[in-house]
């Protein structure tokens, strides 16, 4: 039985009736400027002027100061977005030997989770308050209309530091499962099989009555329930103590994750169309080698995912408003080879290597649903052409070679890491019929460029890093041990490695040849180190 309470918050800039303060806002980038002269001017500013490339805090304070005489509060603030969680778990496991060769393991688990999602005013940046209204929901009736209120129970509220504002809701998840696994052990063969039955339900509870959904935002929402099952089977063939072959196969259904289930949980209690459990079929085969000098394992695997969902929050140029975009019915295939080997050079030195060659890609055309956050239009759905594009988020070729030293409880490690075939995260909205048809192609060349942009996926260049660590294990009174480790990562300070990125979701409907909305990239951290210590008793 266990209980856990966690708090997490991240800060961000917010504004009311002011220009976007982020330095990387697309209108401030050189790529957005209309003439070569202005592009060069902004490029030079980005390289030389920190008030352009960084947040101009002095300007934000000045704007807020000038706004105070009219009692309009802060234009700019720092907000903190909270995602706290309370979790209670109870589980019990039973083990027994049915015969000398057959064992049974079974278990029960119950879990209840309350996720608390809200934001608070972290810093008013010199102002007295922040008006808690939605400027993007402005109507003909003005900012004080019902539609613009984040909380109709507290209209036109003046939020001060520490106050909750904007959104405040909880997600409750209750689940329980029962499972068993049988293992049969023989001289040459081991066989196992198991099954799990899971029940899950979840619902949203809103603490603010949002003006965009006054009848569907406050209080307890609809409960969504799912019953899922998982079956697995595996066998192992022991050719000898040195050579072992094994294989497993499993099929499972999994209840949808709540953060992918709701269309716009900050605003209303509404889930994505055709909400259902995803299905996962997985199989793998492997060969293991174990000798006094060499140990290793090679595995081939494939996992098929069906009916997955993913949520996006973005500004939709074609309709000029913020939307929540649900990608549903996603099918993916993950397959590849993994290899790990360890060679004992002598009593002190060991050489190791691990690597993977994989292929993760979309195997169908999912469905995209646009939900307008300001309620300006009905939700609309269309096909997204993602089939055969690669899944982002991880290199599809990676490995490392390591040299390890151990003597008298001292250990040293030197590792060379490498990776390749990392792809950018695609914008699904740019690969729909409406996005393509919205672009005016007047020539054959322009049409070719439109098709090329919609069918290509950027692949990042490969690279590598070098890591080193040193540590010592201390034995204390033969009862306790203390481990101290000093780790140095990327000691060559290679910072030009793209580890990921995503396409900007905005679409230039006027000029398909421009690069007004370039992609965003993540880069590997340069040289860094850390010291850790552990005490065991």
Short mmCIF file of C-alpha atoms in Angstrom, two decimals:
data_model
loop_
_atom_site.label_atom_id
_atom_site.label_comp_id
_atom_site.label_asym_id
_atom_site.label_seq_id
_atom_site.Cartn_x
_atom_site.Cartn_y
_atom_site.Cartn_z
CA UNK A 1 0.00 0.00 0.00
CA UNK A 2 1.42 3.38 -0.93
CA UNK A 3 0.53 7.04 -1.22
CA UNK A 4 2.34 9.68 -3.26
CA UNK A 5 1.74 13.38 -3.68
CA UNK A 6 3.74 15.30 -6.25
CA UNK A 7 3.79 18.94 -7.27
CA UNK A 8 5.07 20.24 -10.59
CA UNK A 9 5.01 23.71 -12.06
CA UNK A 10 6.50 25.45 -15.08
CA UNK A 11 6.47 29.17 -15.74
CA UNK A 12 5.55 31.01 -18.93
CA UNK A 13 4.77 34.53 -20.07
CA UNK A 14 1.17 35.64 -20.43
CA UNK A 15 -0.33 38.85 -21.72
CA UNK A 16 -3.59 40.77 -21.90
CA UNK A 17 -4.15 43.08 -24.87
CA UNK A 18 -0.43 43.31 -25.70
CA UNK A 19 1.94 42.11 -28.40
CA UNK A 20 3.60 38.72 -28.06
CA UNK A 21 6.68 39.08 -25.80
CA UNK A 22 8.47 35.91 -26.92
CA UNK A 23 11.63 36.72 -28.88
CA UNK A 24 11.13 33.71 -31.18
CA UNK A 25 7.59 34.75 -32.14
CA UNK A 26 7.43 34.21 -35.88
CA UNK A 27 6.82 37.87 -36.72
CA UNK A 28 10.14 38.82 -35.09
CA UNK A 29 12.23 36.30 -37.02
CA UNK A 30 14.28 37.20 -40.12
CA UNK A 31 12.41 34.55 -42.11
CA UNK A 32 9.11 36.43 -41.76
CA UNK A 33 10.33 39.74 -43.16
CA UNK A 34 9.15 40.67 -46.66
CA UNK A 35 12.33 42.16 -48.17
CA UNK A 36 15.98 41.02 -48.21
CA UNK A 37 16.98 44.26 -46.52
CA UNK A 38 14.63 43.71 -43.58
CA UNK A 39 15.67 40.07 -43.32
CA UNK A 40 19.31 41.12 -43.07
CA UNK A 41 18.44 43.82 -40.52
CA UNK A 42 16.64 41.34 -38.25
CA UNK A 43 19.37 38.74 -38.73
CA UNK A 44 21.97 41.25 -37.56
CA UNK A 45 19.79 42.21 -34.59
CA UNK A 46 19.44 38.57 -33.58
CA UNK A 47 23.22 38.17 -33.60
CA UNK A 48 24.11 41.39 -31.77
CA UNK A 49 21.19 42.74 -29.72
CA UNK A 50 20.18 40.74 -26.60
CA UNK A 51 16.92 42.71 -26.32
CA UNK A 52 15.91 41.06 -29.60
CA UNK A 53 17.17 37.51 -29.07
CA UNK A 54 16.16 37.38 -25.37
CA UNK A 55 13.07 38.44 -23.42
CA UNK A 56 13.15 42.23 -23.02
CA UNK A 57 12.18 42.36 -19.35
CA UNK A 58 12.72 46.13 -19.05
CA UNK A 59 10.13 46.71 -21.78
CA UNK A 60 7.59 44.45 -20.05
CA UNK A 61 7.98 46.35 -16.77
CA UNK A 62 7.71 49.69 -18.58
CA UNK A 63 4.52 48.70 -20.42
CA UNK A 64 2.97 47.52 -17.15
CA UNK A 65 3.97 50.78 -15.40
CA UNK A 66 2.38 52.92 -18.11
CA UNK A 67 -0.80 50.85 -17.94
CA UNK A 68 -1.40 51.39 -14.21
CA UNK A 69 -2.93 54.93 -14.22
CA UNK A 70 -6.03 53.67 -16.03
CA UNK A 71 -6.48 50.84 -13.51
CA UNK A 72 -6.15 48.24 -16.27
CA UNK A 73 -3.61 46.05 -14.45
CA UNK A 74 -0.60 44.30 -15.90
CA UNK A 75 -0.33 43.77 -19.63
CA UNK A 76 2.42 41.16 -19.10
CA UNK A 77 2.86 38.66 -16.27
CA UNK A 78 4.71 35.45 -15.48
CA UNK A 79 2.30 32.60 -14.83
CA UNK A 80 2.97 29.19 -13.33
CA UNK A 81 1.23 26.17 -14.83
CA UNK A 82 0.68 23.51 -12.20
CA UNK A 83 0.25 19.78 -12.72
CA UNK A 84 -0.01 18.25 -9.24
CA UNK A 85 -0.95 14.66 -8.53
CA UNK A 86 -2.28 12.63 -5.63
CA UNK A 87 -1.93 8.87 -6.03
CA UNK A 88 -3.02 5.97 -3.82
CA UNK A 89 -2.10 2.38 -4.71
CA UNK A 90 -2.89 -0.98 -3.14
CA UNK A 91 -1.52 -4.22 -4.56
CA UNK A 92 -0.97 -7.80 -3.51
CA UNK A 93 1.05 -10.56 -5.18
CA UNK A 94 0.75 -14.31 -4.64
CA UNK A 95 3.47 -16.86 -5.52
CA UNK A 96 3.32 -20.63 -5.26
CA UNK A 97 4.82 -23.76 -6.80
CA UNK A 98 2.10 -26.01 -8.20
CA UNK A 99 4.61 -28.78 -8.94
CA UNK A 100 8.39 -29.09 -9.01
CA UNK A 101 8.35 -27.65 -12.53
CA UNK A 102 5.32 -25.34 -12.57
CA UNK A 103 4.97 -22.08 -10.65
CA UNK A 104 2.11 -19.62 -10.45
CA UNK A 105 2.27 -15.89 -9.80
CA UNK A 106 -0.90 -13.84 -9.50
CA UNK A 107 -1.83 -10.40 -8.31
CA UNK A 108 -4.42 -7.72 -7.67
CA UNK A 109 -3.94 -3.98 -7.91
CA UNK A 110 -6.13 -0.97 -7.27
CA UNK A 111 -5.16 2.61 -8.00
CA UNK A 112 -6.82 6.00 -7.70
CA UNK A 113 -5.26 9.19 -9.01
CA UNK A 114 -6.30 12.82 -8.84
CA UNK A 115 -4.50 15.10 -11.26
CA UNK A 116 -4.81 18.79 -10.37
CA UNK A 117 -4.32 21.18 -13.30
CA UNK A 118 -4.41 24.93 -12.77
CA UNK A 119 -2.30 28.04 -13.14
CA UNK A 120 -1.42 30.86 -10.78
CA UNK A 121 -0.02 34.35 -11.10
CA UNK A 122 3.70 34.04 -10.37
CA UNK A 123 4.88 37.63 -11.00
CA UNK A 124 2.87 40.71 -11.97
CA UNK A 125 6.07 42.37 -13.28
CA UNK A 126 5.42 45.60 -11.43
CA UNK A 127 1.65 45.68 -11.86
CA UNK A 128 -1.13 45.49 -9.28
CA UNK A 129 -3.33 42.77 -10.76
CA UNK A 130 -4.09 40.78 -13.92
CA UNK A 131 -7.56 40.77 -15.47
CA UNK A 132 -8.80 37.18 -15.71
CA UNK A 133 -10.53 37.31 -19.09
CA UNK A 134 -9.91 35.56 -22.38
CA UNK A 135 -8.77 38.13 -24.95
CA UNK A 136 -8.92 35.53 -27.72
CA UNK A 137 -12.63 34.97 -27.11
CA UNK A 138 -13.51 38.62 -27.78
CA UNK A 139 -16.94 39.06 -29.36
CA UNK A 140 -19.01 41.99 -30.56
CA UNK A 141 -19.98 42.51 -26.94
CA UNK A 142 -16.38 43.21 -25.83
CA UNK A 143 -13.99 41.71 -23.32
CA UNK A 144 -16.51 41.84 -20.49
CA UNK A 145 -18.99 39.59 -22.31
CA UNK A 146 -19.86 36.16 -20.95
CA UNK A 147 -17.89 34.43 -23.70
CA UNK A 148 -14.68 36.15 -22.58
CA UNK A 149 -14.94 35.06 -18.95
CA UNK A 150 -12.65 32.31 -17.73
CA UNK A 151 -14.90 31.94 -14.69
CA UNK A 152 -18.50 33.14 -14.86
CA UNK A 153 -18.74 32.50 -11.12
CA UNK A 154 -16.15 35.28 -10.61
CA UNK A 155 -16.50 37.61 -13.64
CA UNK A 156 -13.84 40.21 -14.45
CA UNK A 157 -11.78 39.04 -11.50
CA UNK A 158 -8.57 40.90 -10.73
CA UNK A 159 -6.03 38.18 -10.00
CA UNK A 160 -3.00 38.98 -7.84
CA UNK A 161 0.15 36.99 -7.17
CA UNK A 162 -0.62 33.45 -6.02
CA UNK A 163 -4.23 33.52 -7.26
CA UNK A 164 -5.56 30.80 -9.51
CA UNK A 165 -6.82 32.05 -12.86
CA UNK A 166 -7.39 30.98 -16.47
CA UNK A 167 -8.27 27.35 -15.76
CA UNK A 168 -8.64 25.06 -12.78
CA UNK A 169 -9.78 21.46 -13.12
CA UNK A 170 -9.06 17.97 -11.80
CA UNK A 171 -8.86 14.66 -13.65
CA UNK A 172 -9.80 11.60 -11.57
CA UNK A 173 -8.62 8.17 -12.73
CA UNK A 174 -9.64 4.92 -10.99
CA UNK A 175 -8.32 1.56 -12.12
CA UNK A 176 -8.06 -2.01 -10.95
CA UNK A 177 -6.55 -5.14 -12.44
CA UNK A 178 -6.16 -8.84 -11.77
CA UNK A 179 -3.48 -10.95 -13.43
CA UNK A 180 -1.71 -14.30 -13.38
CA UNK A 181 1.33 -15.93 -14.97
CA UNK A 182 2.28 -19.60 -15.14
CA UNK A 183 5.87 -20.72 -15.74
CA UNK A 184 6.83 -24.27 -16.76
CA UNK A 185 10.52 -25.14 -16.42
CA UNK A 186 12.12 -28.18 -18.02
CA UNK A 187 15.67 -29.24 -18.84
CA UNK A 188 15.65 -27.79 -22.36
CA UNK A 189 12.49 -25.70 -22.45
CA UNK A 190 10.87 -22.97 -20.37
CA UNK A 191 7.31 -21.85 -21.18
CA UNK A 192 5.27 -19.05 -19.69
CA UNK A 193 1.83 -17.63 -20.33
CA UNK A 194 -0.25 -15.03 -18.56
CA UNK A 195 -3.31 -12.84 -18.72
CA UNK A 196 -4.41 -9.54 -17.18
CA UNK A 197 -7.86 -7.99 -16.89
CA UNK A 198 -8.06 -4.24 -16.24
CA UNK A 199 -10.93 -1.85 -15.53
CA UNK A 200 -10.40 1.92 -15.84
CA UNK A 201 -12.65 4.92 -15.52
CA UNK A 202 -11.91 8.63 -15.48
CA UNK A 203 -13.74 11.93 -15.39
CA UNK A 204 -13.08 15.66 -15.28
CA UNK A 205 -14.14 17.98 -12.46
CA UNK A 206 -14.05 21.68 -13.26
CA UNK A 207 -13.66 24.44 -10.67
CA UNK A 208 -14.36 27.32 -13.09
CA UNK A 209 -17.41 27.94 -15.28
CA UNK A 210 -15.86 28.96 -18.56
CA UNK A 211 -17.81 31.45 -20.69
CA UNK A 212 -17.13 29.44 -23.85
CA UNK A 213 -18.78 26.37 -22.32
CA UNK A 214 -20.98 27.60 -19.44
CA UNK A 215 -23.00 24.38 -19.26
CA UNK A 216 -20.10 21.98 -19.80
CA UNK A 217 -17.15 23.21 -17.76
CA UNK A 218 -18.08 23.47 -14.06
CA UNK A 219 -18.49 20.51 -11.72
CA UNK A 220 -18.18 16.79 -12.34
CA UNK A 221 -18.22 15.72 -15.98
CA UNK A 222 -19.13 12.51 -17.72
CA UNK A 223 -17.44 9.29 -16.56
CA UNK A 224 -15.69 7.24 -19.24
CA UNK A 225 -15.11 3.54 -18.56
CA UNK A 226 -12.96 0.89 -20.25
CA UNK A 227 -12.40 -2.83 -19.75
CA UNK A 228 -9.12 -4.09 -21.20
CA UNK A 229 -7.23 -7.34 -21.45
CA UNK A 230 -3.66 -8.43 -22.08
CA UNK A 231 -2.39 -11.91 -22.98
CA UNK A 232 1.21 -12.98 -23.41
CA UNK A 233 3.07 -16.16 -24.24
CA UNK A 234 6.76 -16.97 -24.31
CA UNK A 235 9.16 -19.84 -24.58
CA UNK A 236 12.87 -20.40 -24.09
CA UNK A 237 15.03 -23.12 -25.62
CA UNK A 238 18.31 -23.87 -23.82
CA UNK A 239 20.61 -25.44 -26.37
CA UNK A 240 23.28 -25.41 -23.68
CA UNK A 241 24.38 -23.22 -20.81
CA UNK A 242 26.09 -20.97 -23.34
CA UNK A 243 23.43 -20.72 -26.06
CA UNK A 244 19.83 -19.78 -25.31
CA UNK A 245 17.01 -18.91 -27.74
CA UNK A 246 13.77 -17.26 -26.66
CA UNK A 247 10.64 -15.66 -28.06
CA UNK A 248 7.59 -13.84 -26.75
CA UNK A 249 4.31 -12.64 -28.22
CA UNK A 250 1.64 -10.48 -26.58
CA UNK A 251 -1.60 -8.72 -27.40
CA UNK A 252 -3.14 -5.99 -25.25
CA UNK A 253 -5.79 -3.32 -25.22
CA UNK A 254 -5.00 -0.17 -23.23
CA UNK A 255 -7.36 2.52 -22.00
CA UNK A 256 -6.61 5.92 -23.55
CA UNK A 257 -4.40 8.31 -21.61
CA UNK A 258 -6.42 11.19 -20.24
CA UNK A 259 -4.21 13.91 -21.73
CA UNK A 260 -4.99 12.48 -25.17
CA UNK A 261 -8.67 11.83 -24.42
CA UNK A 262 -10.00 15.36 -23.83
CA UNK A 263 -10.39 17.86 -26.66
CA UNK A 264 -9.99 20.98 -24.54
CA UNK A 265 -9.92 20.12 -20.82
CA UNK A 266 -8.98 23.67 -19.81
CA UNK A 267 -12.25 24.91 -21.30
CA UNK A 268 -14.84 22.12 -21.28
CA UNK A 269 -15.71 18.51 -20.60
CA UNK A 270 -15.53 17.02 -24.10
CA UNK A 271 -13.58 14.01 -25.37
CA UNK A 272 -12.20 13.18 -28.79
CA UNK A 273 -14.47 11.48 -31.36
CA UNK A 274 -14.81 7.71 -31.08
CA UNK A 275 -12.89 7.47 -27.81
CA UNK A 276 -11.74 3.88 -27.33
CA UNK A 277 -8.89 1.71 -26.12
CA UNK A 278 -5.79 1.35 -28.23
CA UNK A 279 -4.53 -2.07 -29.27
CA UNK A 280 -0.93 -3.30 -29.16
CA UNK A 281 0.47 -6.46 -30.71
CA UNK A 282 4.12 -7.22 -29.96
CA UNK A 283 6.56 -10.03 -30.71
CA UNK A 284 10.28 -10.61 -30.37
CA UNK A 285 12.89 -13.34 -30.73
CA UNK A 286 16.36 -13.31 -29.21
CA UNK A 287 19.59 -15.27 -28.92
CA UNK A 288 21.84 -15.08 -25.84
CA UNK A 289 25.48 -16.11 -25.55
CA UNK A 290 27.22 -16.59 -22.22
CA UNK A 291 30.86 -17.63 -21.90
CA UNK A 292 33.54 -16.74 -19.33
CA UNK A 293 34.96 -14.09 -21.69
CA UNK A 294 31.99 -12.98 -23.82
CA UNK A 295 28.34 -12.40 -23.01
CA UNK A 296 25.85 -10.95 -25.43
CA UNK A 297 22.31 -10.87 -26.74
CA UNK A 298 20.70 -10.03 -30.07
CA UNK A 299 16.97 -9.37 -30.38
CA UNK A 300 14.63 -8.78 -33.30
CA UNK A 301 11.28 -7.21 -32.45
CA UNK A 302 8.13 -5.72 -33.96
CA UNK A 303 5.30 -3.88 -32.23
CA UNK A 304 2.10 -2.82 -33.98
CA UNK A 305 0.00 -0.02 -32.45
CA UNK A 306 -3.61 0.56 -33.44
CA UNK A 307 -6.15 3.28 -32.61
CA UNK A 308 -3.79 5.61 -30.79
CA UNK A 309 -4.60 9.29 -30.21
CA UNK A 310 -2.57 12.49 -29.85
CA UNK A 311 -3.54 16.08 -29.02
CA UNK A 312 -2.14 19.36 -30.39
CA UNK A 313 -2.84 22.93 -29.27
CA UNK A 314 -2.13 25.58 -31.89
CA UNK A 315 -3.17 28.64 -33.86
CA UNK A 316 -5.01 27.67 -37.06
CA UNK A 317 -4.26 30.14 -39.85
CA UNK A 318 -7.00 28.98 -42.19
CA UNK A 319 -9.66 30.12 -39.71
CA UNK A 320 -7.61 32.63 -37.72
CA UNK A 321 -8.16 31.22 -34.23
CA UNK A 322 -6.72 28.89 -31.58
CA UNK A 323 -7.80 25.27 -31.91
CA UNK A 324 -7.36 21.92 -30.23
CA UNK A 325 -6.43 19.35 -32.83
CA UNK A 326 -7.11 15.67 -32.10
CA UNK A 327 -5.32 13.06 -34.18
CA UNK A 328 -7.19 9.76 -33.74
CA UNK A 329 -7.04 6.27 -35.18
CA UNK A 330 -3.24 6.36 -35.40
CA UNK A 331 -1.60 3.08 -36.45
CA UNK A 332 2.18 2.69 -36.10
CA UNK A 333 4.79 -0.02 -36.55
CA UNK A 334 8.00 -0.18 -34.49
CA UNK A 335 10.50 -2.83 -35.53
CA UNK A 336 14.22 -3.36 -35.37
CA UNK A 337 17.29 -5.20 -34.16
CA UNK A 338 19.07 -4.71 -30.83
CA UNK A 339 22.53 -6.00 -29.93
CA UNK A 340 24.43 -5.95 -26.65
CA UNK A 341 27.82 -7.53 -26.02
CA UNK A 342 30.37 -7.49 -23.21
CA UNK A 343 33.95 -8.77 -23.56
CA UNK A 344 36.13 -9.34 -20.50
CA UNK A 345 39.65 -8.26 -21.48
CA UNK A 346 41.24 -9.19 -18.13
CA UNK A 347 40.39 -9.10 -14.43
CA UNK A 348 40.13 -5.29 -14.44
CA UNK A 349 39.05 -4.17 -17.94
CA UNK A 350 35.81 -4.90 -19.79
CA UNK A 351 34.79 -3.76 -23.27
CA UNK A 352 31.06 -3.33 -23.99
CA UNK A 353 28.92 -2.35 -26.92
CA UNK A 354 25.21 -1.85 -27.48
CA UNK A 355 23.35 -0.78 -30.59
CA UNK A 356 20.03 -0.70 -32.36
CA UNK A 357 18.84 -0.39 -35.94
CA UNK A 358 15.13 0.29 -36.05
CA UNK A 359 12.28 1.62 -38.13
CA UNK A 360 9.35 3.44 -36.53
CA UNK A 361 6.71 4.70 -38.94
CA UNK A 362 3.00 5.47 -39.37
CA UNK A 363 1.17 2.66 -41.13
CA UNK A 364 -2.16 4.33 -41.95
CA UNK A 365 -3.93 7.62 -42.56
CA UNK A 366 -5.40 8.78 -39.23
CA UNK A 367 -8.24 11.23 -38.69
CA UNK A 368 -7.77 14.83 -37.59
CA UNK A 369 -10.49 16.73 -35.70
CA UNK A 370 -10.33 20.50 -35.22
CA UNK A 371 -12.10 21.86 -32.12
CA UNK A 372 -12.28 25.66 -31.99
CA UNK A 373 -11.37 26.90 -28.53
CA UNK A 374 -13.36 30.13 -28.86
CA UNK A 375 -16.44 28.28 -30.11
CA UNK A 376 -16.49 30.22 -33.38
CA UNK A 377 -17.35 27.15 -35.49
CA UNK A 378 -18.42 23.54 -35.29
CA UNK A 379 -15.75 20.86 -34.99
CA UNK A 380 -14.59 19.47 -38.33
CA UNK A 381 -12.86 16.26 -39.30
CA UNK A 382 -10.66 15.21 -42.22
CA UNK A 383 -8.09 12.61 -43.25
CA UNK A 384 -4.43 13.21 -42.40
CA UNK A 385 -1.92 11.79 -44.87
CA UNK A 386 0.77 10.43 -42.54
CA UNK A 387 1.15 6.91 -43.90
CA UNK A 388 4.81 5.80 -44.27
CA UNK A 389 6.20 8.92 -42.55
CA UNK A 390 8.66 8.23 -39.73
CA UNK A 391 7.79 8.60 -36.05
CA UNK A 392 9.82 11.33 -34.34
CA UNK A 393 11.22 11.50 -30.84
CA UNK A 394 14.09 9.03 -30.98
CA UNK A 395 17.04 8.15 -33.23
CA UNK A 396 16.33 5.04 -35.27
CA UNK A 397 19.98 4.09 -35.27
CA UNK A 398 22.02 4.41 -32.07
CA UNK A 399 24.76 2.74 -30.06
CA UNK A 400 27.76 3.12 -27.82
CA UNK A 401 31.11 1.50 -27.15
CA UNK A 402 32.41 1.53 -23.59
CA UNK A 403 35.62 0.69 -21.77
CA UNK A 404 35.14 -0.13 -18.09
CA UNK A 405 37.74 -0.48 -15.32
CA UNK A 406 37.16 -1.90 -11.85
CA UNK A 407 39.77 -2.52 -9.14
CA UNK A 408 39.60 -2.39 -5.35
CA UNK A 409 36.11 -0.81 -5.49
CA UNK A 410 37.24 1.95 -7.84
CA UNK A 411 35.47 2.08 -11.20
CA UNK A 412 36.07 4.17 -14.32
CA UNK A 413 33.98 4.28 -17.50
CA UNK A 414 34.69 5.80 -20.90
CA UNK A 415 31.84 5.72 -23.46
CA UNK A 416 31.57 6.81 -27.08
CA UNK A 417 27.92 7.35 -28.09
CA UNK A 418 26.57 7.73 -31.60
CA UNK A 419 23.18 8.16 -33.22
CA UNK A 420 21.62 8.72 -36.64
CA UNK A 421 18.31 8.70 -38.53
CA UNK A 422 16.44 11.11 -36.27
CA UNK A 423 13.43 12.71 -37.97
CA UNK A 424 11.51 15.88 -37.33
CA UNK A 425 8.06 15.70 -35.73
CA UNK A 426 5.58 16.38 -38.52
CA UNK A 427 2.74 18.88 -38.50
CA UNK A 428 -0.34 16.76 -39.28
CA UNK A 429 -2.35 19.82 -40.27
CA UNK A 430 0.02 20.51 -43.17
CA UNK A 431 -0.78 17.09 -44.59
CA UNK A 432 -4.50 17.42 -45.07
CA UNK A 433 -6.59 18.14 -48.14
CA UNK A 434 -7.77 21.49 -46.74
CA UNK A 435 -4.20 22.66 -46.16
CA UNK A 436 -3.14 21.75 -49.70
CA UNK A 437 -6.24 23.18 -51.36
CA UNK A 438 -5.85 26.47 -49.45
CA UNK A 439 -2.57 27.15 -51.22
CA UNK A 440 -2.87 28.89 -54.59
CA UNK A 441 -0.58 27.24 -57.16
CA UNK A 442 -0.45 29.32 -60.31
CA UNK A 443 2.34 27.43 -62.05
CA UNK A 444 3.39 23.82 -62.43
CA UNK A 445 6.60 24.55 -60.52
CA UNK A 446 4.67 25.94 -57.56
CA UNK A 447 2.40 22.90 -57.55
CA UNK A 448 5.45 20.64 -57.50
CA UNK A 449 6.82 22.55 -54.52
CA UNK A 450 3.55 22.22 -52.63
CA UNK A 451 3.53 18.46 -53.14
CA UNK A 452 7.22 18.19 -52.25
CA UNK A 453 6.76 20.10 -49.00
CA UNK A 454 3.81 17.93 -48.01
CA UNK A 455 5.54 14.63 -48.76
CA UNK A 456 9.03 15.21 -47.39
CA UNK A 457 10.27 14.77 -43.82
CA UNK A 458 13.45 16.35 -42.57
CA UNK A 459 16.14 13.94 -41.38
CA UNK A 460 18.80 15.24 -38.99
CA UNK A 461 22.50 14.58 -39.42
CA UNK A 462 23.98 11.94 -37.15
CA UNK A 463 26.56 12.63 -34.47
CA UNK A 464 28.11 11.50 -31.24
CA UNK A 465 29.34 12.38 -27.76
CA UNK A 466 32.08 11.17 -25.43
CA UNK A 467 31.35 10.55 -21.72
CA UNK A 468 33.58 9.71 -18.76
CA UNK A 469 32.85 8.78 -15.15
CA UNK A 470 34.83 7.83 -12.07
CA UNK A 471 33.55 6.41 -8.81
CA UNK A 472 34.35 4.61 -5.60
CA UNK A 473 32.48 2.20 -3.31
CA UNK A 474 33.26 2.57 0.39
CA UNK A 475 32.47 -0.19 2.88
CA UNK A 476 31.67 1.06 6.38
CA UNK A 477 31.90 -1.32 9.39
CA UNK A 478 31.05 -4.23 7.08
CA UNK A 479 27.38 -3.22 7.43
CA UNK A 480 26.98 -0.23 5.18
CA UNK A 481 28.16 0.87 1.76
CA UNK A 482 28.52 4.35 0.30
CA UNK A 483 28.92 4.99 -3.43
CA UNK A 484 30.27 8.24 -4.86
CA UNK A 485 30.23 8.86 -8.61
CA UNK A 486 31.43 11.83 -10.70
CA UNK A 487 30.02 11.89 -14.24
CA UNK A 488 31.29 14.02 -17.14
CA UNK A 489 28.98 14.11 -20.18
CA UNK A 490 29.82 15.34 -23.69
CA UNK A 491 33.38 16.15 -22.68
CA UNK A 492 34.15 17.33 -26.26
CA UNK A 493 31.40 19.98 -25.85
CA UNK A 494 29.65 19.04 -29.10
CA UNK A 495 26.61 21.37 -29.17
CA UNK A 496 25.73 21.14 -32.87
CA UNK A 497 23.76 17.91 -32.54
CA UNK A 498 20.06 18.11 -33.35
CA UNK A 499 18.34 15.71 -31.00
CA UNK A 500 14.81 16.51 -32.16
CA UNK A 501 12.47 19.18 -33.40
CA UNK A 502 9.05 19.88 -34.80
CA UNK A 503 7.47 21.61 -37.74
CA UNK A 504 5.65 24.86 -37.07
CA UNK A 505 1.92 24.29 -37.52
CA UNK A 506 1.27 27.65 -39.16
CA UNK A 507 0.74 27.71 -42.93
CA UNK A 508 1.75 30.50 -45.31
CA UNK A 509 -1.28 30.60 -47.59
CA UNK A 510 0.10 33.46 -49.67
CA UNK A 511 3.54 32.28 -50.75
CA UNK A 512 4.41 28.59 -50.77
CA UNK A 513 8.03 29.32 -51.64
CA UNK A 514 8.67 31.40 -48.51
CA UNK A 515 10.05 30.15 -45.22
CA UNK A 516 8.05 32.40 -42.91
CA UNK A 517 7.37 29.60 -40.44
CA UNK A 518 10.61 27.62 -40.02
CA UNK A 519 10.87 24.49 -37.91
CA UNK A 520 12.00 24.45 -34.28
CA UNK A 521 14.95 22.29 -33.16
CA UNK A 522 16.35 20.81 -29.97
CA UNK A 523 20.12 20.59 -29.56
CA UNK A 524 22.26 18.39 -27.36
CA UNK A 525 23.49 20.01 -24.18
CA UNK A 526 27.19 20.88 -24.20
CA UNK A 527 29.68 19.72 -21.59
CA UNK A 528 28.01 19.00 -18.27
CA UNK A 529 28.85 17.06 -15.14
CA UNK A 530 27.25 15.95 -11.91
CA UNK A 531 28.23 14.37 -8.63
CA UNK A 532 26.06 11.73 -6.97
CA UNK A 533 26.32 9.83 -3.72
CA UNK A 534 24.33 6.93 -2.30
CA UNK A 535 24.24 5.27 1.09
CA UNK A 536 22.93 1.74 1.63
CA UNK A 537 22.02 0.30 5.01
#
